[in-house]
Amino acid sequence: MSTPASTLPVTGEEAKARQAKAEADATAAEPKELDDLHTAQGDTTIADTVVEKIAGIAAREVPGVYAMGGAAGRAISGLTQRVGGKSNVSSGVKIEKGERQTAVEVGIVVEYGVSIVEVSNKIRESVISAVEYATGLQVVSVDVNVSDVHLPDDDDDDAPKSSNTDLQ
């Protein structure tokens, strides 16, 4: 007659295996950590372009920001607008996004005479506030890259162009 397996003495390795299985079962049974984007009723995913647009709009609203992006990006954006396209609000913005967090990089041109430090800090505040409110993502960093300074003389498109009237 055989003894039931449950009444046999348990070896050390068998006890460890049973404990590991019990811990794995308990972990699997625990619900996922829920937050605003991951609820018991379902998950919300947000495309990278959504975060880029929100961050771009928030950065543009800061006084002292003349333009977004580098020279090449601004030139392409300007061309697109001239041929009837819409402006690209995410120009100059790059993000890295996970399920619950995002990092933002913003490239800007500042107005001459403003404090770059103050403008950068205001951009960080604005971007963090807008992105966290709109998306529920935690913004872990906002890096600001100042690529140029807009000078008041740059707006003198109406200045008379040099012409030589002596040549015919």
Short mmCIF file of C-alpha atoms in Angstrom, two decimals:
data_model
loop_
_atom_site.label_atom_id
_atom_site.label_comp_id
_atom_site.label_asym_id
_atom_site.label_seq_id
_atom_site.Cartn_x
_atom_site.Cartn_y
_atom_site.Cartn_z
CA MET A 1 0.00 0.00 0.00
CA SER A 2 1.40 3.39 -0.91
CA THR A 3 1.41 6.49 1.23
CA PRO A 4 -0.27 9.60 -0.27
CA ALA A 5 2.28 12.11 -1.58
CA SER A 6 0.98 14.84 0.70
CA THR A 7 1.98 12.89 3.81
CA LEU A 8 5.54 12.10 2.71
CA PRO A 9 8.32 14.19 4.23
CA VAL A 10 9.32 17.14 2.01
CA THR A 11 12.95 17.57 1.01
CA GLY A 12 14.66 21.00 1.07
CA GLU A 13 14.56 21.38 -2.71
CA GLU A 14 10.89 20.41 -2.87
CA ALA A 15 10.06 22.98 -0.18
CA LYS A 16 11.93 25.70 -2.08
CA ALA A 17 10.15 24.78 -5.33
CA ARG A 18 6.74 24.85 -3.61
CA GLN A 19 7.51 28.22 -2.00
CA ALA A 20 8.67 29.70 -5.33
CA LYS A 21 5.49 28.43 -7.03
CA ALA A 22 3.32 29.88 -4.27
CA GLU A 23 5.07 33.26 -4.56
CA ALA A 24 4.69 33.25 -8.35
CA ASP A 25 0.99 32.39 -8.04
CA ALA A 26 0.49 35.18 -5.48
CA THR A 27 2.28 37.70 -7.71
CA ALA A 28 0.21 36.69 -10.73
CA ALA A 29 -2.99 37.04 -8.71
CA GLU A 30 -2.12 40.59 -7.58
CA PRO A 31 -3.77 43.27 -9.70
CA LYS A 32 -1.57 45.56 -11.79
CA GLU A 33 -0.80 48.94 -10.26
CA LEU A 34 -3.56 51.18 -11.57
CA ASP A 35 -3.32 54.88 -12.43
CA ASP A 36 -5.21 57.37 -14.59
CA LEU A 37 -4.07 55.70 -17.84
CA HIS A 38 -4.41 52.10 -16.66
CA THR A 39 -7.72 51.39 -14.94
CA ALA A 40 -9.65 48.26 -14.07
CA GLN A 41 -11.93 49.08 -17.03
CA GLY A 42 -9.13 49.43 -19.60
CA ASP A 43 -5.94 51.17 -20.69
CA THR A 44 -5.40 54.51 -22.42
CA THR A 45 -2.48 54.92 -24.82
CA ILE A 46 -1.28 58.27 -26.13
CA ALA A 47 0.61 58.69 -29.40
CA ASP A 48 3.97 60.46 -29.34
CA THR A 49 2.66 63.13 -31.73
CA VAL A 50 -0.04 64.09 -29.22
CA VAL A 51 2.55 64.76 -26.51
CA GLU A 52 4.78 66.64 -29.00
CA LYS A 53 1.92 68.93 -30.07
CA ILE A 54 0.88 69.70 -26.49
CA ALA A 55 4.49 70.46 -25.51
CA GLY A 56 5.01 72.60 -28.64
CA ILE A 57 1.92 74.71 -28.00
CA ALA A 58 2.84 75.15 -24.32
CA ALA A 59 6.38 76.26 -25.20
CA ARG A 60 5.20 78.73 -27.88
CA GLU A 61 2.95 80.47 -25.35
CA VAL A 62 5.92 81.53 -23.21
CA PRO A 63 6.87 85.21 -23.66
CA GLY A 64 10.35 85.58 -25.13
CA VAL A 65 10.05 82.56 -27.45
CA TYR A 66 10.36 83.87 -31.00
CA ALA A 67 10.24 80.54 -32.86
CA MET A 68 10.52 76.80 -32.37
CA GLY A 69 13.14 74.50 -33.86
CA GLY A 70 16.38 75.04 -35.71
CA ALA A 71 16.87 76.99 -38.94
CA ALA A 72 16.21 74.00 -41.22
CA GLY A 73 13.01 73.05 -39.41
CA ARG A 74 11.75 76.64 -39.50
CA ALA A 75 12.49 76.90 -43.22
CA ILE A 76 10.55 73.72 -44.00
CA SER A 77 7.67 74.83 -41.77
CA GLY A 78 7.61 78.23 -43.50
CA LEU A 79 7.50 76.61 -46.93
CA THR A 80 4.68 74.31 -45.87
CA GLN A 81 2.63 77.27 -44.63
CA ARG A 82 3.20 79.24 -47.86
CA VAL A 83 1.81 76.46 -50.04
CA GLY A 84 -1.36 76.25 -48.00
CA GLY A 85 -0.34 73.77 -45.37
CA LYS A 86 -0.99 74.02 -41.69
CA SER A 87 1.67 75.15 -39.26
CA ASN A 88 3.50 72.36 -37.49
CA VAL A 89 2.95 72.98 -33.78
CA SER A 90 5.30 70.17 -32.84
CA SER A 91 8.23 71.65 -34.76
CA GLY A 92 11.30 71.77 -32.53
CA VAL A 93 9.92 69.21 -30.05
CA LYS A 94 11.21 65.70 -29.47
CA ILE A 95 10.00 63.30 -26.81
CA GLU A 96 10.81 59.94 -25.33
CA LYS A 97 7.71 58.31 -23.88
CA GLY A 98 7.07 55.26 -21.78
CA GLU A 99 3.79 53.94 -20.40
CA ARG A 100 3.63 56.41 -17.52
CA GLN A 101 6.46 58.93 -18.04
CA THR A 102 7.88 61.15 -20.75
CA ALA A 103 10.95 63.30 -21.33
CA VAL A 104 10.70 66.35 -23.58
CA GLU A 105 13.34 68.24 -25.58
CA VAL A 106 12.42 71.66 -26.95
CA GLY A 107 14.47 73.66 -29.48
CA ILE A 108 13.77 77.40 -29.53
CA VAL A 109 14.85 80.79 -30.83
CA VAL A 110 14.60 83.53 -28.21
CA GLU A 111 13.93 87.25 -28.60
CA TYR A 112 16.97 89.46 -28.07
CA GLY A 113 17.02 91.03 -24.61
CA VAL A 114 15.21 88.32 -22.68
CA SER A 115 16.77 86.22 -19.96
CA ILE A 116 17.36 82.81 -21.51
CA VAL A 117 17.40 81.27 -18.03
CA GLU A 118 13.97 82.74 -17.20
CA VAL A 119 12.48 81.77 -20.56
CA SER A 120 13.84 78.22 -20.18
CA ASN A 121 12.38 77.89 -16.68
CA LYS A 122 9.00 79.20 -17.84
CA ILE A 123 9.04 76.75 -20.75
CA ARG A 124 9.70 73.88 -18.31
CA GLU A 125 6.83 74.99 -16.07
CA SER A 126 4.45 75.44 -19.00
CA VAL A 127 5.33 72.15 -20.72
CA ILE A 128 5.19 70.10 -17.52
CA SER A 129 1.85 71.60 -16.52
CA ALA A 130 0.25 71.17 -19.96
CA VAL A 131 1.52 67.66 -20.68
CA GLU A 132 0.78 66.27 -17.21
CA TYR A 133 -2.70 67.81 -17.16
CA ALA A 134 -3.67 66.75 -20.70
CA THR A 135 -2.13 63.28 -20.78
CA GLY A 136 -1.68 62.05 -17.21
CA LEU A 137 1.94 61.24 -18.03
CA GLN A 138 4.62 62.27 -15.55
CA VAL A 139 7.13 64.61 -17.21
CA VAL A 140 10.55 63.62 -15.86
CA SER A 141 12.57 66.29 -17.71
CA VAL A 142 12.26 69.18 -20.13
CA ASP A 143 15.52 70.03 -21.88
CA VAL A 144 15.61 73.41 -23.64
CA ASN A 145 18.00 73.92 -26.56
CA VAL A 146 18.39 77.59 -27.56
CA SER A 147 19.65 77.60 -31.14
CA ASP A 148 19.44 81.29 -32.02
CA VAL A 149 18.55 84.83 -30.89
CA HIS A 150 16.09 86.87 -32.94
CA LEU A 151 17.37 90.43 -33.37
CA PRO A 152 15.02 93.39 -33.91
CA ASP A 153 16.89 94.20 -37.15
CA ASP A 154 15.84 90.81 -38.54
CA ASP A 155 12.30 92.19 -39.02
CA ASP A 156 13.39 94.99 -41.38
CA ASP A 157 11.99 93.38 -44.54
CA ASP A 158 10.67 96.80 -45.61
CA ALA A 159 14.13 98.38 -45.68
CA PRO A 160 15.12 99.70 -49.09
CA LYS A 161 17.19 97.27 -51.05
CA SER A 162 20.52 98.45 -52.38
CA SER A 163 20.33 99.28 -56.02
CA ASN A 164 22.87 100.77 -58.34
CA THR A 165 21.21 103.28 -60.66
CA ASP A 166 24.44 104.13 -62.46
CA LEU A 167 24.46 100.86 -64.37
CA GLN A 168 22.16 100.49 -67.32
#
